[in-house]
Coordinates of C-alpha atoms and ligand atoms in Angstrom, one line a residue:
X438 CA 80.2 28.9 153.3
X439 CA 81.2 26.1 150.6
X440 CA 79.8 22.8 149.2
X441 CA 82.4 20.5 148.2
X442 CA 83.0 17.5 147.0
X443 CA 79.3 17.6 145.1
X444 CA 78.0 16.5 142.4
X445 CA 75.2 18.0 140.2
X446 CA 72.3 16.6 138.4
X447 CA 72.9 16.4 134.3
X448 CA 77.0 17.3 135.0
X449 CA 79.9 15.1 135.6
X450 CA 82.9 15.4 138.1
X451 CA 83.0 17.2 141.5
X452 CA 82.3 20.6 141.8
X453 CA 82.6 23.3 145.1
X454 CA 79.7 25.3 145.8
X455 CA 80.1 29.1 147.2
X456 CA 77.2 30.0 149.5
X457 CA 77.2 34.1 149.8
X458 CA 75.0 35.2 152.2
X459 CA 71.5 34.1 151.2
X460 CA 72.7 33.3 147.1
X461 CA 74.8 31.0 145.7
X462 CA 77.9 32.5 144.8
X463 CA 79.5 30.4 142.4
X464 CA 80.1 27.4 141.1
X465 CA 83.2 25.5 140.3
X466 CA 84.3 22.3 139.2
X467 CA 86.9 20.3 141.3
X468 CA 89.6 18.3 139.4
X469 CA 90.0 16.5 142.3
X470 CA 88.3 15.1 146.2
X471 CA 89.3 18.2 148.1
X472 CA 89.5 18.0 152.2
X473 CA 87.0 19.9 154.0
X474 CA 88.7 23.2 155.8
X475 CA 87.2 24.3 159.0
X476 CA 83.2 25.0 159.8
X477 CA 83.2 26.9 156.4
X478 CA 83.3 23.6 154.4
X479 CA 80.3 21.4 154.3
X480 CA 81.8 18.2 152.6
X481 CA 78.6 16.5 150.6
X482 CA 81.0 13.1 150.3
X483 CA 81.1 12.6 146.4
X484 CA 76.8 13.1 146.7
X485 CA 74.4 14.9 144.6
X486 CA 73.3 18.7 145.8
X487 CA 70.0 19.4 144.5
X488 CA 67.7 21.9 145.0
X489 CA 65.2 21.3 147.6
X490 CA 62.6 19.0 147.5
X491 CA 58.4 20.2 146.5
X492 CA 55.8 19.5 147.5
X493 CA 52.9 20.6 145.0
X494 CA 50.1 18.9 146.8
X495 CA 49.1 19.0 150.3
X496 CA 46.5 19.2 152.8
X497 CA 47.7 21.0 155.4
X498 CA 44.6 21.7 156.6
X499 CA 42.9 18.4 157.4
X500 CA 46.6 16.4 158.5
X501 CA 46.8 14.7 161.2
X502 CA 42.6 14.1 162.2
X503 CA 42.5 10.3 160.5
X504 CA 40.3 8.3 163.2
X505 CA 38.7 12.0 164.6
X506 CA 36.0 11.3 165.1
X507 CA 35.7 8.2 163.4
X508 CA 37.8 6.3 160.7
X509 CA 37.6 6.0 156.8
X510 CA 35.8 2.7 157.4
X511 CA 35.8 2.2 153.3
X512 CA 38.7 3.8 152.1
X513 CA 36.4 5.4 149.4
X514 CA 37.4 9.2 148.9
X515 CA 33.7 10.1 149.2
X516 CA 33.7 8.2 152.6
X517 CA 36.5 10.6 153.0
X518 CA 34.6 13.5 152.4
X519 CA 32.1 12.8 154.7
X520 CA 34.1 11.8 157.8
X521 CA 36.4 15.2 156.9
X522 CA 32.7 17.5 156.6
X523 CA 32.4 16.0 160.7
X524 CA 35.9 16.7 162.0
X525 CA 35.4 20.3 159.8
X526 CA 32.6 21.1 162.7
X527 CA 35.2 20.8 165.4
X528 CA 38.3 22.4 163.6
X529 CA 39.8 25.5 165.6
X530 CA 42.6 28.0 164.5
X531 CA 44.7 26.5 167.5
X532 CA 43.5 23.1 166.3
X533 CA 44.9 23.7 162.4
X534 CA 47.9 25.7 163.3
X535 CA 49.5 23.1 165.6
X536 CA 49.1 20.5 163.2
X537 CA 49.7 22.3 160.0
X538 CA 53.0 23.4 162.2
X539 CA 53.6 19.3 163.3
X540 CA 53.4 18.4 159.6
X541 CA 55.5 21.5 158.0
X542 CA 58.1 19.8 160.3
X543 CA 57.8 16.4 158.8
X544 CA 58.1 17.9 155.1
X545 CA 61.3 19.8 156.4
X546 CA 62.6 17.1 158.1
X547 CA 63.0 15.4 154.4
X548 CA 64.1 18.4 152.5
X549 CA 61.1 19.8 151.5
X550 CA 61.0 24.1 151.0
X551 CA 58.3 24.5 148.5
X552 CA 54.6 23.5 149.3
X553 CA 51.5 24.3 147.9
X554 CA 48.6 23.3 150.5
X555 CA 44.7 23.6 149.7
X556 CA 42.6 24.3 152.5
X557 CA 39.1 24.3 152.3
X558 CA 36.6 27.2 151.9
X559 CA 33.2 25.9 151.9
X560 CA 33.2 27.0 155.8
X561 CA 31.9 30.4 156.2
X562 CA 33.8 31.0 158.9
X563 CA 37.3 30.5 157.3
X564 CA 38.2 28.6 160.1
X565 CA 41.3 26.8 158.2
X566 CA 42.1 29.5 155.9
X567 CA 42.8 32.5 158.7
X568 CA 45.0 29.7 160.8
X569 CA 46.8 28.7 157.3
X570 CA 47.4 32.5 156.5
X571 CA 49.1 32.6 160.2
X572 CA 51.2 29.8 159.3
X573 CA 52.3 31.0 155.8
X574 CA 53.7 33.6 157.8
X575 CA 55.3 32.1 161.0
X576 CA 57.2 29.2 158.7
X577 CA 58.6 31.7 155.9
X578 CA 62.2 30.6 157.5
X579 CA 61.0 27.3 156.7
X580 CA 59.7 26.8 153.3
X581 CA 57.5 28.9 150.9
X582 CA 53.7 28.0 151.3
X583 CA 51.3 28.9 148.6
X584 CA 47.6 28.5 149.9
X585 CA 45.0 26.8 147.3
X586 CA 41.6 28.2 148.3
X587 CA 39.9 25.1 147.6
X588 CA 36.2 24.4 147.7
X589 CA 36.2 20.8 149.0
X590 CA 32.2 20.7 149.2
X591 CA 31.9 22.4 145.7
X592 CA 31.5 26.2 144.4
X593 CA 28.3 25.7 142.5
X594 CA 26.6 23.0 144.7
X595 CA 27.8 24.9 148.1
X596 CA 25.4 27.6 149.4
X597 CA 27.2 30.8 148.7
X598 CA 30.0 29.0 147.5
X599 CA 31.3 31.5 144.9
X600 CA 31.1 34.3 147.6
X601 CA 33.5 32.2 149.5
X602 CA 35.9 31.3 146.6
X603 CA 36.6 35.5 146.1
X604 CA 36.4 36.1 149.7
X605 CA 39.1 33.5 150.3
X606 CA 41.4 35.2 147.4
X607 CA 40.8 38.4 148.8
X608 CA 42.0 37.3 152.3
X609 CA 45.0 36.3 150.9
X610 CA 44.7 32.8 149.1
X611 CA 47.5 32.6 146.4
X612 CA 46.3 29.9 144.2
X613 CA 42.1 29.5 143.3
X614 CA 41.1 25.9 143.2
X615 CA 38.0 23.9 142.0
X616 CA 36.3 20.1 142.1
X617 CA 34.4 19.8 139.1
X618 CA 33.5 16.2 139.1
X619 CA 32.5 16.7 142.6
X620 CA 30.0 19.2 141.9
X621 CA 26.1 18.2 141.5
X622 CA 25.5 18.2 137.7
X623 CA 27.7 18.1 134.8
X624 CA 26.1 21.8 134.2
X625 CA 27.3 23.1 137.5
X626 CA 31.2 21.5 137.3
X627 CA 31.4 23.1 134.0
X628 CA 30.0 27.0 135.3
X629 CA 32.8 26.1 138.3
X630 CA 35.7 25.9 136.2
X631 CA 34.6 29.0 134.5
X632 CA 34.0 30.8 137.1
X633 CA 37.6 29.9 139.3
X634 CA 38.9 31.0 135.6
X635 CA 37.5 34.0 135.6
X636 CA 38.4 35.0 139.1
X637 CA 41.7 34.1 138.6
X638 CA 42.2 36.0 135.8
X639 CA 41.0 38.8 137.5
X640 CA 42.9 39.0 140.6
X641 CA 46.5 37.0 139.0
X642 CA 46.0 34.3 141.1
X643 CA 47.6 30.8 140.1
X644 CA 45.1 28.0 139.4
X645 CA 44.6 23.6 140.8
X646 CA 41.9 22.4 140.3
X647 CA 41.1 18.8 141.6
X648 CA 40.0 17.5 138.3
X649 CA 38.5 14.4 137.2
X650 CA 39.4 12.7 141.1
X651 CA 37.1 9.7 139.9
X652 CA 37.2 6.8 137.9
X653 CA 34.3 7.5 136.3
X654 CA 35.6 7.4 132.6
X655 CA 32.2 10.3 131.7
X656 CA 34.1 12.7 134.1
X657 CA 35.8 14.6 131.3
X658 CA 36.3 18.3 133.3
X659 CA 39.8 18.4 132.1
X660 CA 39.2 18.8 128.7
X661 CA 37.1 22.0 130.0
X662 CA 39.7 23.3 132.0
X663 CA 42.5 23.2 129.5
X664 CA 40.3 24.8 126.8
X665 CA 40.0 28.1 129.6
X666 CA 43.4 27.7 129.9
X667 CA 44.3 28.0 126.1
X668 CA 41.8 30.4 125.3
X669 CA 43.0 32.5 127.8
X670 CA 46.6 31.8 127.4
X671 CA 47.2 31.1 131.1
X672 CA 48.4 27.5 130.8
X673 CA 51.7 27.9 132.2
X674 CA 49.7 29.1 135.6
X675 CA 47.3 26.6 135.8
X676 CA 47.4 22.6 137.2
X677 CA 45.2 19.8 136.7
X678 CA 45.9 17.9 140.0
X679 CA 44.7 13.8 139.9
X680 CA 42.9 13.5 136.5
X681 CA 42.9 10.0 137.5
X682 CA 39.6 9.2 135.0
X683 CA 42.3 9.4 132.7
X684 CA 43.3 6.1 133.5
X685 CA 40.1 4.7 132.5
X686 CA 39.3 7.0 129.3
X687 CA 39.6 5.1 126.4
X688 CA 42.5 5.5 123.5
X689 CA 40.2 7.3 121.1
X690 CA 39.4 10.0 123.3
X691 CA 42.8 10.4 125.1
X692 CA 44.7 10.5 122.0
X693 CA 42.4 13.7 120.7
X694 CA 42.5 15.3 124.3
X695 CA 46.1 15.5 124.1
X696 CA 46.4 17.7 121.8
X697 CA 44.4 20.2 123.5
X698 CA 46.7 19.6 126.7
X699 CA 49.6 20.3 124.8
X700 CA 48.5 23.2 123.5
X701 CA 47.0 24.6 126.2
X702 CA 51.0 24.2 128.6
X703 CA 48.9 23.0 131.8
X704 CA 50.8 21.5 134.2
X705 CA 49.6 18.1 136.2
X706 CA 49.6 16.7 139.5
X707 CA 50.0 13.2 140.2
X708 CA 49.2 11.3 144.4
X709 CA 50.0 7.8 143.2
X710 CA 49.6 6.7 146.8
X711 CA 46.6 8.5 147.4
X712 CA 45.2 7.4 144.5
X713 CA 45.8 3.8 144.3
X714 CA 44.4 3.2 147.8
X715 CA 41.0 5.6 146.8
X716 CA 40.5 4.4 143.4
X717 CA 39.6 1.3 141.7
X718 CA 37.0 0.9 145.0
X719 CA 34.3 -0.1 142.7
X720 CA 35.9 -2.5 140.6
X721 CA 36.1 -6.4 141.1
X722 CA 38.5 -8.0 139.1
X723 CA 40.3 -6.8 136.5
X724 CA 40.8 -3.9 138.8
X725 CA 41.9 -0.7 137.7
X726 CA 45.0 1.1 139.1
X727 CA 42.9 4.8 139.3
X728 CA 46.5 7.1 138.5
X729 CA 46.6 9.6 135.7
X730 CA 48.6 8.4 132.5
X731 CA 51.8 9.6 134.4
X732 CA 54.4 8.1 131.7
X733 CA 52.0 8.9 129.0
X734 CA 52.2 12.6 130.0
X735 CA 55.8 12.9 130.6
X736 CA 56.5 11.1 127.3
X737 CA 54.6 13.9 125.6
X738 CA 56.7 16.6 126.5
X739 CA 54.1 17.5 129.2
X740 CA 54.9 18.6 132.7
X741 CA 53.3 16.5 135.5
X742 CA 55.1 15.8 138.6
X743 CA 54.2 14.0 142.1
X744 CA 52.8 15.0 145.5
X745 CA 52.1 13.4 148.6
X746 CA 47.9 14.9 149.3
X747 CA 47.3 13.3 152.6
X748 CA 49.4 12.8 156.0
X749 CA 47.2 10.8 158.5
X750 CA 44.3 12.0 157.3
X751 CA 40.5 11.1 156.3
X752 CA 41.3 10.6 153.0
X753 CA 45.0 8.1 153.9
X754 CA 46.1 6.8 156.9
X755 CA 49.7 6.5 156.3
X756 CA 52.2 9.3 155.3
X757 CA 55.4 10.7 157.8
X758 CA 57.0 13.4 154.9
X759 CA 59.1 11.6 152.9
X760 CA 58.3 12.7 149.2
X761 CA 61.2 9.5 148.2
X762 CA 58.7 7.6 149.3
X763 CA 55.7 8.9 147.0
X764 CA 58.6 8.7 144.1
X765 CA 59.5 5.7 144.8
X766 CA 55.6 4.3 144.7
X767 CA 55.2 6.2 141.8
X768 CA 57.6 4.9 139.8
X769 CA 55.9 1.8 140.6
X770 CA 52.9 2.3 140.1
X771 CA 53.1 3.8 136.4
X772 CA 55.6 1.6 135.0
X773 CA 58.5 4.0 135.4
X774 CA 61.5 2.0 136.7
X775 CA 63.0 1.7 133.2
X776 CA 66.8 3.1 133.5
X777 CA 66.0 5.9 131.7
X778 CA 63.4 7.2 133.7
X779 CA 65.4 6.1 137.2
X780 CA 68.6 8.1 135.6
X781 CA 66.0 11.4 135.9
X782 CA 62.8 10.7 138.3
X783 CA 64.3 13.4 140.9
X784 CA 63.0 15.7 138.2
X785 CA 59.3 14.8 139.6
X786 CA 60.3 15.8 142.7
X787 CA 62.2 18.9 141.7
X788 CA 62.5 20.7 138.7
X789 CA 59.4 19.4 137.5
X790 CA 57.2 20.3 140.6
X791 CA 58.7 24.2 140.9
X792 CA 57.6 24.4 137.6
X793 CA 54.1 23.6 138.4
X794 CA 54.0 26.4 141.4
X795 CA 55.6 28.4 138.5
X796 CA 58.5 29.3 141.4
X797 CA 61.0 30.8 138.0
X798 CA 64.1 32.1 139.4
X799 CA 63.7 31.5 143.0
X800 CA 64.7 27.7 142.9
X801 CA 67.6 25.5 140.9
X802 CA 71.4 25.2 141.7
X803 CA 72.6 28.1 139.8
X804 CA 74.7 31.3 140.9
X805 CA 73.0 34.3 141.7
X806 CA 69.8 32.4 142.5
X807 CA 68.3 31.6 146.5
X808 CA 71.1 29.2 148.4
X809 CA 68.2 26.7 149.4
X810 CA 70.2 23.6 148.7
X811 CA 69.9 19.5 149.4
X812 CA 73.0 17.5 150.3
X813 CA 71.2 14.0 149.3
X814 CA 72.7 10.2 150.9
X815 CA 73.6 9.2 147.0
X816 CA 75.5 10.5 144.2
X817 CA 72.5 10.1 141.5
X818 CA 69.0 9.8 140.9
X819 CA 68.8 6.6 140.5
X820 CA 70.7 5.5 143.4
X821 CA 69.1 7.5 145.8
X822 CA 65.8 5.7 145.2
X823 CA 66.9 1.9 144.9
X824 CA 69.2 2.4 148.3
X825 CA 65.3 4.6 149.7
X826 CA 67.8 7.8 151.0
X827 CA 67.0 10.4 152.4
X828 CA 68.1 14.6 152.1
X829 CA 70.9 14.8 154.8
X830 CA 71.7 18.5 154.7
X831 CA 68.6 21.2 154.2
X832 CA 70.1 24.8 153.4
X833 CA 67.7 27.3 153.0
X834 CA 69.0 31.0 152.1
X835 CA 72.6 30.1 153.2
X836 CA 71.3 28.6 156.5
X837 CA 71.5 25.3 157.8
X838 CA 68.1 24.4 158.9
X839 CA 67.9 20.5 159.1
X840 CA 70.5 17.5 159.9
X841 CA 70.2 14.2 159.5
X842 CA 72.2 11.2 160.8
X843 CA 72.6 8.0 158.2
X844 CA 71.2 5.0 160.3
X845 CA 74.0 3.3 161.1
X846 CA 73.9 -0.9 161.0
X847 CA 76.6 -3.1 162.5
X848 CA 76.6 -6.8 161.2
X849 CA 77.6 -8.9 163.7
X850 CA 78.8 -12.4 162.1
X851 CA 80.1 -12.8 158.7
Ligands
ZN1819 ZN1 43.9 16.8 147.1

């Protein structure tokens, strides 16, 4: 099979894509539009091919329960935590599996392949995690999951919550997690990051933690988690997801905790829509935005990218997939929409993102690596987020696996 007609992010001109089997093949520059020959040809109409779309952070787990039983009244993520710890009591393996299953579907539906999902441990009877493991394996034609074994009711405030942290890693979680700042004492968020260090080290898991989810400008576990990271020289495996209390540290003591972030290579995770509806819920006016320094980051040479946390859940009502959409509210959000950030903010979306599930070689559009490809409804970055389009072609080892029509609009006068 062949791509033509595409173009490629960071190149000019037209080029042809050669799909061989489940690799790309090759790729060649076109001197010119060529015509589309047969079912071999899929013609991408003078639009970018990327490759697929990430999604870094999910909850797979607890999609799809918002108003079960009752709603997020306050919109407060500790609210959030509380109606979640009710629905937790009536979650079933049938239950999780049929709506992890409903919301994989949305992600693929808009050209997602790569997700990283945390699901929570701080159930003793793994509940989640056995019905997550099942669907890591029934969707692998689908996308590549990589399960975050996440302690959403703490590891050092959780009876026998560091038993379930290394029981969930040796059932099969890929990627150990952590909430510090949710934890009971300063004390005990500290011994947590150490500890989900530690037993990552040990068994060579990946690490995201939810760090710093507060705006609490005292809540300074990142600092502790980056220093693990350097001593132990594991950086480029670890993420810091949120870190939102960054937003209200002040200059003083951001300017000397970058340095330590640069040094230690972590990678960050940034929900702005998550976090702009569950932050700032304690301030009146001025009222803070409660995002990470996003811009701040990139403009360091850091690598943070975006994620979508919540579909239609305790935590945020809204959410149907589209990872555009996050961009897009992103980009807002942190005062990104200068042109040179719009001429690249794919990257926070793509390249960016498989860098933080530290997927190497099995993802980007070059020959001899896995033909998962996008045909996207614009020819550049930019453009595909002022016109808000969509993937229109999902190819995933040399299969097609998702289609989508361009609405179509008729004007009627004029
Ligand atoms: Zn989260």
């Amino acid at each position: 099979m062949n791509i033509i007609n595409a173009r490629l992010r960071g190149k000019t001109g037209l080029y042809r894509i050669q799909i061989d089997g489940q690799r790309i093949g090759a790729i060649v520059a076109q001197s010119a539009v060529i015509q589309a020959t047969g079912v071999t040809d899929l013609d991408a109409g003078e639009n970018l091919v990327t490759a697929p779309f990430v999604e870094p952070h999910i909850h797979l787990d607890a999609a799809l329960t918002a108003g079960e039983p009752k709603w997020n009244m306050s919109g407060t993520l500790f609210e959030g935590i509380e109606r979640w710890s009710e629905r937790k009591a009536l979650v079933t393996h049938e239950d999780t599996k049929t709506r992890a299953r409903k919301t994989i579907d949305m992600l693929v539906d808009h050209g997602i392949q790569h997700v990283r999902t945390h699901v929570d441990v701080t159930d003793p009877s793994f509940a989640a995690l056995k019905a997550m493991l099942e669907v890591r394996e029934d969707t692998r034609h689908l996308i590549d999951l990589q399960i975050v074994a996440f302690p959403q009711e703490g590891i050092e405030s959780f009876k026998n919550g560091r038993a379930l942290m290394t029981e969930a890693v040796a059932m099969g979680a890929d990627v150990v997690g952590g909430i510090p700042h949710f934890e009971n004492t300063r004390e005990q968020g500290e011994s947590s990051v150490k500890f989900l260090m530690d037993l990552a080290e040990r068994t060579g898991c990946l690490v995201d933690v939810h760090c710093d989810e507060t705006d609490d400008p005292q809540s300074r576990f990142l600092e502790v988690l980056a220093e693990e990271a350097r001593v132990r020289e594991m950086g480029e495996r670890v993420t810091a997801s949120h870190t939102v209390a960054m937003g209200s540290y002040d200059n003083a003591y951001c300017y000397k905790l970058f340095r330590l972030l640069k040094r230690s290579k972590i990678n960050f995770v940034s929900c702005p829509t998550e976090s702009i509806h569950l932050q700032g819920r304690y301030d009146g006016y001025p009222k803070r935005r409660g995002l990470t320094r996003v811009a701040e980051i990139d403009r360091a040479g850091m690598n943070i990218c975006f994620g979508q946390d919540s579909i239609v859940d305790p935590w945020y009502p809204l959410g149907n997939g589209n990872i555009v959409r996050i961009l897009e509210a992103g980009l807002h959000i942190c005062h990104m929409l200068g042109y040179e950030d719009l001429k690249r903010a794919l990257d926070l979306i793509t390249d960016n993102s498989a860098r933080t599930l530290h997927l190497g070689e099995r993802y980007g559009v070059e020959v001899g690596r896995p033909a998962n490809l996008l045909i996207l409804s614009a020819p550049d970055d930019y453009e595909l987020i002022r016109s808000q389009g969509h993937a229109l072609v999902s190819i995933r080892e040399g299969n097609v696996i998702m289609q989508r029509s361009p609405a179509r609009v008729e004007r009627l006068l004029g």
